[in-house]
Amino acid sequence: MPERYDPERVEAKWQAVWERERAFVSEPISRDGVAAQVPESPKAYVLEMLPYPSGEIHMGHVKNYTMGDVIAHVRRRQGFRVLHPMGYDAFGLPAENAAIRTGEAPGVVTRRNIDRIRTQIKRMGWALDWDTEISTCEPDYYRWTQWLFLRMFEKGLAEQRDAAVNWCPQDQTVLANEQVHEGRCERCGAQVELRQLRQWFLRITDYAQALLDDMSLLEDWPDRVITMQRNWIGRSEGARVRFTVDGSGEDLWVFTTRPDTLFGATFFLLAPEHPAVGRLVEGRPECEEVMDYVARAARADMAERGAVDKPKTGVFTGRYVTNPVNGEAIAIWIADYVLMDYGTGAIMAVPGHDERDFAFARAFSLPIVRVIAGDGEDAQTPLDEAYSGPGTLVNSQFLDTMTVADAKKAMADWLSGRDLGEATIGYRIRDWLISRQRYWGCPIPIVHCADCGVVPVPDDQLPVLLPEVDDYTPRGKSPIAANRAFVETTCPRCGGPAKRETDTMDTFVDSSWYFLRYTAPGLSSAPFEREVLDAWMPVDQYIGGVEHAVLHLLYARFFTKVLNDLGLLSTREPFNRLFTQGMITLGGTKMSKSKGNTVAPDAIVERLGADALRLYILFLGPPADDADWNDSGVDGQRRFLDRAWRVVRAAAAAPAGPLPSLAELRADPPALELARRTEQTIAKVAGDIDRFSFHTAISAIQELVNLATKGVAEGALGGAHGPAALAHAARTLASLLFVFAPHAASECWEALGGDRLWVEPWPAAAPEFLEREHVTIVVQVGGKVRDRIEVAPGMSEADLEALALSQERVRAAIGERQVARVIVVPDRLVNIVLGGAKA
RNA sequence: GCCGGAGUGGCGGAAUCGGUAGACGCGGGGGACUUAAAAUCCCCGGCCUUCGGGCAUCCGGGUUCGAGUCCCGGCUCCGGCACCA
């Protein structure tokens, strides 16, 4: 064994061994022409979110994949069959934007980037099954994305419809609701506009309740992700109420969570985008002013329009609706604070009990009526602000004197009895808009025929290949629309001339099912096989960034439920346990290439090795928290590997047999101490990894190394059993360290005479060594620590009390005062509670 | 505004069930080895102190023999959503 640890040589050596011996392949995997056999052993599907192949891995990837690697290694050595795959989320805007700049095809850019990122991933030494590698931009993958889209189309879950949608003027494409933050495109930051367009949607709203209900099936997800999804789905209980327009008799429906306040509805509001607006004002004197307001609302960007503190604006239509409960005619106004995409786009305004309606009523001098009386209020108490607290109904005929809760129910019953409405549930979540007017994505497998309408491409004509184009610049429609050979086709149904759909799919569609394809990479007959899929799903441990809480993590849950309903797989939820990691920052701010404040993993690996980086990234702190990068911290982990190496080297230089029994070791206290610490470390590391406390697991290994180092340096391990204890400590050290620093540990293991550490059973602590020889009893007087005494474990309470009271320092602390009580916690402490002065 | 989370040395953090606050690491100081340096190893590092001890886990209360940990009230910071009827 060389005197110095050389990471460059050692890491290259073991990476070559793993590749040559195909150390981390999984079974079963579906392959063409091969019948898969499901082994008996329990399974562990360990998955990290797949990377976008930008060409460079970053510290977030290092953290993500290293955590997964630890779990996968431990599970494998615990006897599980493990699936730990890797792939690339390869469609998307960055490659396309690069293509627009350079003229190079996105596919060329992407495949080159994949080659680069694969090299970097391999250099980290993660135990991945490279046989299952997938890339979402390849036809053998997106063929099945199209196939799944068609299954949804058949079930009415994919549909094309006109809607007011988010348009990003920078990226020249529509966006899903989930991809807009504070009125801005989450990708480029441009202010999003609303446009009325015909687009493809997946009906995720059909699954809103299931997405809430099935949260109970999840074994371990972070609270905040659950909360974010719950808020995003935004369930609220209320009622639908039908109002009828005076004159035309047209029905306008509203959704309200407060049907109890219906007698307080003094006016009626429509969103500017509401389809009834044009009809209402057509040919009326208000028409011009109303259409002008509508046009202005359409131009305003979403962030501005949505500002909470913005003064209320609106315009009167000159029309009225009848309030169904009291027959009153109330004015219809248009107001931009009413949103077309929530509820029905129309609301009954109850200014007495809704803050926004109150502000609107004040701004336009509309009537305000009290229908709820809070504590100490009655029907006449004036309202200087909207009251939304608890109380009893007033000015509300048959609801008067009821509580709010009772009145909600009574009104819902009253409405449904007269066919004027019903209790219903509203959701905030909107259908998932998946069409994109961009090039580098999965083509939507649909043909538009003048005679047959929207026609799905038959399965046997898949994949619809993404065609070559000359210019990737988006101009409001997908660049592939310019390729006539692609667009002009024949209708699969009638054989007549037809045009292909030219929108591509949101890349989040690609990543909504990739974790299923890992069980059948390259299978040409189906996206996956149910038997093999069921042998792996659900993912046992999923790890990734929290930024996907209401994007990928919601979409993947939706897909899984749809596929379950289609009978394609058995599980209702894709990810049984989820861990969301914190960011690695530099100087407290997010690392970003554009700001130039990044630390490249490559450079660290080159200087100190992958193992030091892997250790450091996990040692930084609790992995769920953000953590700040510190160069000298990695140096510290490199030094730790050197210390571990020296301990192993000392052990290898003095070969010894197995660890003697506890009884034999008692004759050699330094050896016994090391043996005990070794077993304690085994117990602690396993427990810490189970609770994702990698940094304390590494600390424990460091403590073991420190103790062994000290023993070697001081020559304390020269006794009868010293060499055996040292050898045992060194072997255990390598065994535990392996899951964090697999290269160095494999080399150490080999030097100690071991073979293939990655298949070596995970160590179990010998219980007899975990029992302590003696325990420190803390002696408190009046709750303050006054002394510490060493005793054998298991000493009786009476003996402990007597011993504590006999201590000189304790007696001094008690002084002249009286002992009122003595609390004894066996093996831990004695607390002497004092009363007053001695009589 | 609503929802979620967090406040512990110079720094990252530990204390898993209410029982020794500060493990492990970084940085700092001292020592050994060396002609010297690097590397390595060892030791010391919360604050105050009349050297008895006193005070210390964001602040103020409370429960308890005992609180970083539990309860109530505040402050600060981070994240998510936000005119959602």
Coordinates of C-alpha atoms in Angstrom, one line a residue, chain A residues 137-474:
Chain A
C137 CA -35.3 13.5 -27.2
E138 CA -34.6 10.3 -29.0
P139 CA -37.4 8.8 -31.2
D140 CA -37.3 5.5 -29.3
Y141 CA -38.3 7.4 -26.2
Y142 CA -40.7 10.1 -27.5
R143 CA -42.5 7.5 -29.6
W144 CA -43.9 6.4 -26.3
T145 CA -44.6 9.9 -25.1
Q146 CA -46.8 10.2 -28.2
W147 CA -48.3 6.8 -27.5
L148 CA -49.3 7.9 -24.0
F149 CA -50.7 11.1 -25.3
L150 CA -52.9 9.1 -27.6
R151 CA -54.2 7.0 -24.8
M152 CA -55.1 10.2 -23.0
F153 CA -56.7 11.5 -26.1
E154 CA -58.9 8.4 -26.4
K155 CA -60.1 8.9 -22.9
G156 CA -60.9 12.6 -23.4
L157 CA -58.0 13.6 -21.1
A158 CA -56.1 15.4 -23.9
E159 CA -58.1 18.0 -25.8
Q160 CA -57.7 21.0 -28.0
R161 CA -59.8 24.0 -27.0
D162 CA -59.9 27.8 -27.2
A163 CA -58.8 29.5 -24.0
A164 CA -57.3 32.6 -22.5
V165 CA -53.7 31.4 -22.1
N166 CA -50.4 32.7 -20.9
W167 CA -48.2 33.9 -23.7
C168 CA -44.5 34.6 -23.3
P169 CA -43.5 37.2 -25.8
Q170 CA -39.8 36.5 -25.3
D171 CA -39.9 32.8 -25.8
Q172 CA -42.8 33.1 -28.3
T173 CA -44.8 30.3 -26.9
V174 CA -47.7 29.7 -24.5
L175 CA -46.9 28.5 -21.0
A176 CA -48.7 26.3 -18.4
N177 CA -50.1 28.0 -15.4
E178 CA -47.4 26.3 -13.3
Q179 CA -44.7 28.0 -15.4
V180 CA -45.8 31.5 -14.6
H181 CA -44.6 33.1 -11.4
E182 CA -45.8 36.5 -10.3
G183 CA -47.0 37.2 -13.9
R184 CA -43.6 36.3 -15.4
C185 CA -42.3 33.5 -17.4
E186 CA -40.4 31.2 -15.0
R187 CA -37.8 30.5 -17.6
C188 CA -36.9 33.9 -19.1
G189 CA -38.6 36.3 -16.7
A190 CA -40.5 38.2 -19.4
Q191 CA -43.9 39.5 -18.5
V192 CA -46.6 37.2 -19.6
E193 CA -49.6 38.2 -21.7
L194 CA -53.0 36.7 -21.9
R195 CA -54.0 35.5 -25.3
Q196 CA -57.1 33.8 -26.6
L197 CA -55.7 30.8 -28.5
R198 CA -56.6 27.3 -29.5
Q199 CA -54.4 25.0 -27.5
W200 CA -53.8 21.4 -26.3
F201 CA -54.6 20.7 -22.6
L202 CA -54.4 17.6 -20.4
R203 CA -57.3 17.5 -18.1
I204 CA -55.5 17.4 -14.8
T205 CA -58.5 19.2 -13.2
D206 CA -60.4 15.8 -13.5
Y207 CA -57.8 14.5 -11.0
A208 CA -57.8 17.5 -8.6
Q209 CA -59.6 15.5 -5.9
A210 CA -57.6 12.4 -6.4
L211 CA -54.4 14.4 -6.2
L212 CA -55.5 15.6 -2.8
D213 CA -57.0 12.3 -1.5
D214 CA -54.0 10.1 -2.6
M215 CA -51.6 12.3 -0.5
S216 CA -52.6 9.9 2.3
L217 CA -50.9 7.1 0.3
L218 CA -47.5 8.8 0.4
E219 CA -45.2 7.4 3.0
D220 CA -42.8 10.3 3.5
W221 CA -43.0 13.6 1.6
P222 CA -41.9 16.9 3.0
D223 CA -44.7 18.9 4.6
R224 CA -43.9 21.9 2.5
V225 CA -44.3 20.1 -0.8
I226 CA -47.6 18.6 0.3
T227 CA -48.7 22.1 1.4
M228 CA -47.6 23.7 -1.8
Q229 CA -49.5 21.1 -3.9
R230 CA -52.5 21.5 -1.7
N231 CA -52.5 25.2 -2.0
W232 CA -51.9 24.9 -5.8
I233 CA -54.9 22.6 -6.2
G234 CA -56.8 25.1 -4.1
R235 CA -60.0 23.2 -3.1
S236 CA -62.8 25.3 -1.8
E237 CA -66.3 24.3 -0.9
G238 CA -69.1 26.6 -2.0
A239 CA -72.0 26.7 -4.4
R240 CA -72.9 27.4 -8.0
V241 CA -75.6 29.9 -8.4
R242 CA -77.6 30.8 -11.6
F243 CA -78.3 34.5 -12.3
T244 CA -80.5 35.5 -15.2
V245 CA -79.8 38.5 -17.4
D246 CA -82.8 40.9 -17.6
G247 CA -84.1 41.2 -21.1
S248 CA -82.1 38.4 -22.8
G249 CA -82.9 35.7 -20.3
E250 CA -79.3 34.4 -20.7
D251 CA -78.0 32.5 -17.6
L252 CA -74.8 33.5 -16.0
W253 CA -73.4 31.1 -13.4
V254 CA -71.2 32.2 -10.5
F255 CA -69.1 30.2 -8.0
T256 CA -69.2 31.4 -4.5
T257 CA -67.8 30.1 -1.2
R258 CA -70.3 32.3 0.6
P259 CA -73.8 31.3 -0.6
D260 CA -75.0 32.5 2.9
T261 CA -74.4 36.1 1.8
L262 CA -76.6 35.9 -1.3
F263 CA -79.0 38.5 0.1
G264 CA -76.0 40.9 0.3
A265 CA -75.2 40.6 -3.4
T266 CA -75.8 44.2 -4.6
F267 CA -74.0 44.0 -8.0
F268 CA -72.6 41.5 -10.4
L269 CA -69.2 41.3 -12.0
L270 CA -67.8 39.6 -15.1
A271 CA -64.1 39.1 -16.0
P272 CA -63.1 41.2 -19.1
E273 CA -62.4 37.9 -21.0
H274 CA -65.9 36.5 -20.2
P275 CA -67.6 35.3 -23.4
A276 CA -70.9 37.0 -22.5
V277 CA -69.4 40.5 -22.4
G278 CA -69.7 41.1 -26.2
R279 CA -73.3 39.9 -26.3
L280 CA -74.4 42.0 -23.3
V281 CA -73.2 45.3 -24.7
E282 CA -73.7 44.8 -28.4
G283 CA -75.7 47.7 -29.9
R284 CA -75.8 49.6 -26.6
P285 CA -74.5 53.0 -25.7
E286 CA -72.0 51.5 -23.2
C287 CA -70.5 49.2 -25.9
E288 CA -67.6 51.4 -26.8
E289 CA -66.5 52.1 -23.3
V290 CA -66.8 48.5 -22.2
M291 CA -64.9 47.1 -25.2
D292 CA -62.3 49.8 -24.6
Y293 CA -61.9 48.5 -21.0
V294 CA -61.7 44.9 -22.2
A295 CA -59.0 45.8 -24.7
R296 CA -57.0 47.6 -22.1
A297 CA -57.3 44.7 -19.7
A298 CA -56.0 42.3 -22.4
R299 CA -53.0 44.5 -23.0
A300 CA -52.1 44.9 -19.3
D301 CA -49.5 42.4 -18.2
M302 CA -50.6 39.8 -15.6
A303 CA -48.3 41.0 -12.8
E304 CA -49.6 44.5 -13.0
R305 CA -53.2 43.4 -13.2
G306 CA -52.8 41.0 -10.4
A307 CA -51.3 43.5 -7.9
V308 CA -53.2 43.3 -4.6
D309 CA -53.0 46.9 -3.8
K310 CA -54.0 48.2 -7.2
P311 CA -57.1 50.5 -7.1
K312 CA -60.2 48.8 -8.3
T313 CA -61.2 49.6 -11.9
G314 CA -64.4 48.6 -13.8
V315 CA -67.0 49.7 -16.2
F316 CA -70.9 49.4 -16.1
T317 CA -72.5 47.4 -18.9
G318 CA -75.9 49.0 -18.7
R319 CA -77.4 45.6 -18.1
Y320 CA -78.8 43.8 -15.0
V321 CA -79.2 40.4 -13.7
T322 CA -81.9 39.2 -11.3
N323 CA -80.7 38.0 -7.8
P324 CA -82.5 34.7 -7.6
V325 CA -83.2 34.9 -3.9
N326 CA -85.0 38.2 -3.8
G327 CA -85.8 39.1 -7.4
E328 CA -83.8 42.3 -7.2
A329 CA -82.2 43.6 -10.4
I330 CA -78.5 44.2 -9.8
A331 CA -76.1 46.0 -12.2
I332 CA -73.6 44.0 -14.3
W333 CA -70.1 45.5 -14.3
I334 CA -66.9 44.4 -15.9
A335 CA -63.9 44.4 -13.6
D336 CA -60.3 43.2 -14.1
Y337 CA -60.0 41.8 -10.6
V338 CA -62.4 39.0 -11.7
L339 CA -60.3 36.2 -13.1
M340 CA -61.6 34.3 -16.1
D341 CA -59.7 31.1 -15.2
Y342 CA -61.1 30.7 -11.7
G343 CA -64.6 29.6 -11.0
T344 CA -66.9 30.7 -13.9
G345 CA -65.3 34.1 -14.6
A346 CA -68.4 35.8 -13.1
I347 CA -69.0 36.7 -9.5
M348 CA -71.8 38.0 -7.3
A349 CA -70.4 40.9 -5.4
V350 CA -71.1 41.1 -1.7
P351 CA -69.5 44.3 -0.6
G352 CA -70.6 44.0 3.0
H353 CA -68.6 40.9 3.5
D354 CA -65.8 40.8 0.9
E355 CA -62.9 43.2 1.1
R356 CA -62.5 43.5 -2.7
D357 CA -66.1 44.0 -3.4
F358 CA -66.2 46.6 -0.7
A359 CA -63.4 48.5 -2.3
F360 CA -65.2 48.3 -5.6
A361 CA -68.5 49.4 -4.2
R362 CA -66.8 52.4 -2.5
A363 CA -65.0 53.4 -5.7
F364 CA -68.2 53.3 -7.8
S365 CA -70.8 54.3 -5.1
L366 CA -72.6 51.0 -5.3
P367 CA -74.9 49.9 -2.4
I368 CA -73.5 48.0 0.5
V369 CA -75.8 45.8 2.6
R370 CA -75.0 44.0 5.9
V371 CA -76.2 40.4 6.0
I372 CA -73.9 39.1 8.8
A373 CA -73.9 40.5 12.3
G374 CA -70.8 39.8 14.4
D375 CA -70.5 40.0 18.1
G376 CA -72.3 43.1 19.5
E377 CA -73.6 44.1 16.0
D378 CA -77.1 44.0 14.6
A379 CA -78.8 44.5 11.2
Q380 CA -78.4 48.2 11.4
T381 CA -74.8 48.5 12.5
P382 CA -73.0 50.4 9.8
L383 CA -70.1 48.8 7.9
D384 CA -66.9 50.8 7.5
E385 CA -65.2 47.8 6.1
A386 CA -66.1 44.4 4.8
Y387 CA -66.8 42.0 7.7
S388 CA -65.8 38.4 7.0
G389 CA -65.8 37.1 10.6
P390 CA -68.3 34.7 12.3
G391 CA -71.8 35.8 13.2
T392 CA -75.5 35.4 12.5
L393 CA -77.5 36.2 9.4
V394 CA -79.5 39.4 9.2
N395 CA -81.5 41.2 6.4
S396 CA -81.7 37.7 4.8
Q397 CA -85.3 36.6 5.1
F398 CA -85.4 32.8 5.8
L399 CA -81.7 32.8 6.8
D400 CA -82.1 35.4 9.6
T401 CA -80.6 34.3 13.0
M402 CA -78.8 31.3 11.5
T403 CA -75.0 31.0 11.9
V404 CA -72.8 31.4 8.9
A405 CA -72.3 27.6 8.6
D406 CA -76.0 26.8 8.9
A407 CA -76.9 29.5 6.4
K408 CA -74.4 28.1 3.8
K409 CA -76.1 24.8 4.0
A410 CA -79.7 26.2 4.1
M411 CA -79.0 28.4 1.0
A412 CA -77.5 25.5 -0.9
D413 CA -80.5 23.4 -0.2
W414 CA -82.9 26.3 -1.1
L415 CA -81.1 26.8 -4.4
S416 CA -81.0 23.2 -5.5
G417 CA -84.7 22.8 -4.6
R418 CA -85.5 25.5 -7.1
D419 CA -83.0 24.5 -9.7
L420 CA -81.1 27.8 -9.2
G421 CA -77.8 26.2 -8.1
E422 CA -76.2 23.6 -5.9
A423 CA -73.4 23.0 -3.5
T424 CA -70.2 22.4 -5.3
I425 CA -66.5 22.4 -4.9
G426 CA -64.2 24.8 -6.7
Y427 CA -60.5 24.1 -7.5
R428 CA -57.9 26.7 -8.3
I429 CA -55.8 24.3 -10.4
R430 CA -56.3 24.7 -14.1
D431 CA -55.9 22.2 -16.9
W432 CA -52.3 21.6 -18.0
L433 CA -51.6 23.5 -21.1
I434 CA -49.1 21.3 -23.0
S435 CA -48.7 22.8 -26.4
R436 CA -45.6 24.9 -27.2
Q437 CA -45.0 26.8 -30.3
R438 CA -41.4 25.8 -30.3
Y439 CA -39.1 23.4 -32.2
W440 CA -37.2 21.2 -29.8
G441 CA -39.9 19.1 -28.2
C442 CA -42.0 16.0 -28.8
P443 CA -44.4 16.5 -31.8
I444 CA -48.1 16.1 -30.9
P445 CA -49.3 13.0 -32.9
I446 CA -52.4 14.6 -34.3
V447 CA -53.6 15.3 -37.9
H448 CA -56.1 18.0 -38.8
C449 CA -58.5 16.9 -41.6
A450 CA -61.0 19.2 -43.2
D451 CA -63.6 16.4 -43.2
C452 CA -62.7 14.3 -40.2
G453 CA -61.5 17.1 -37.9
V454 CA -58.9 16.2 -35.2
V455 CA -57.6 12.7 -36.0
P456 CA -55.0 10.8 -33.9
V457 CA -52.0 9.3 -35.7
P458 CA -52.4 5.5 -35.5
D459 CA -50.1 3.7 -33.1
D460 CA -48.4 1.9 -36.0
Q461 CA -47.3 5.2 -37.5
L462 CA -45.5 6.3 -34.4
P463 CA -43.2 8.0 -33.8
V464 CA -44.1 11.2 -35.6
L465 CA -40.5 12.2 -36.1
L466 CA -39.5 15.7 -35.4
P467 CA -38.5 17.0 -38.8
E468 CA -35.4 19.0 -39.9
V469 CA -35.9 22.7 -40.4
D470 CA -33.7 25.5 -41.7
D471 CA -34.6 28.1 -39.1
Y472 CA -35.3 27.5 -35.5
T473 CA -36.5 31.0 -34.7
P474 CA -40.0 31.0 -33.2

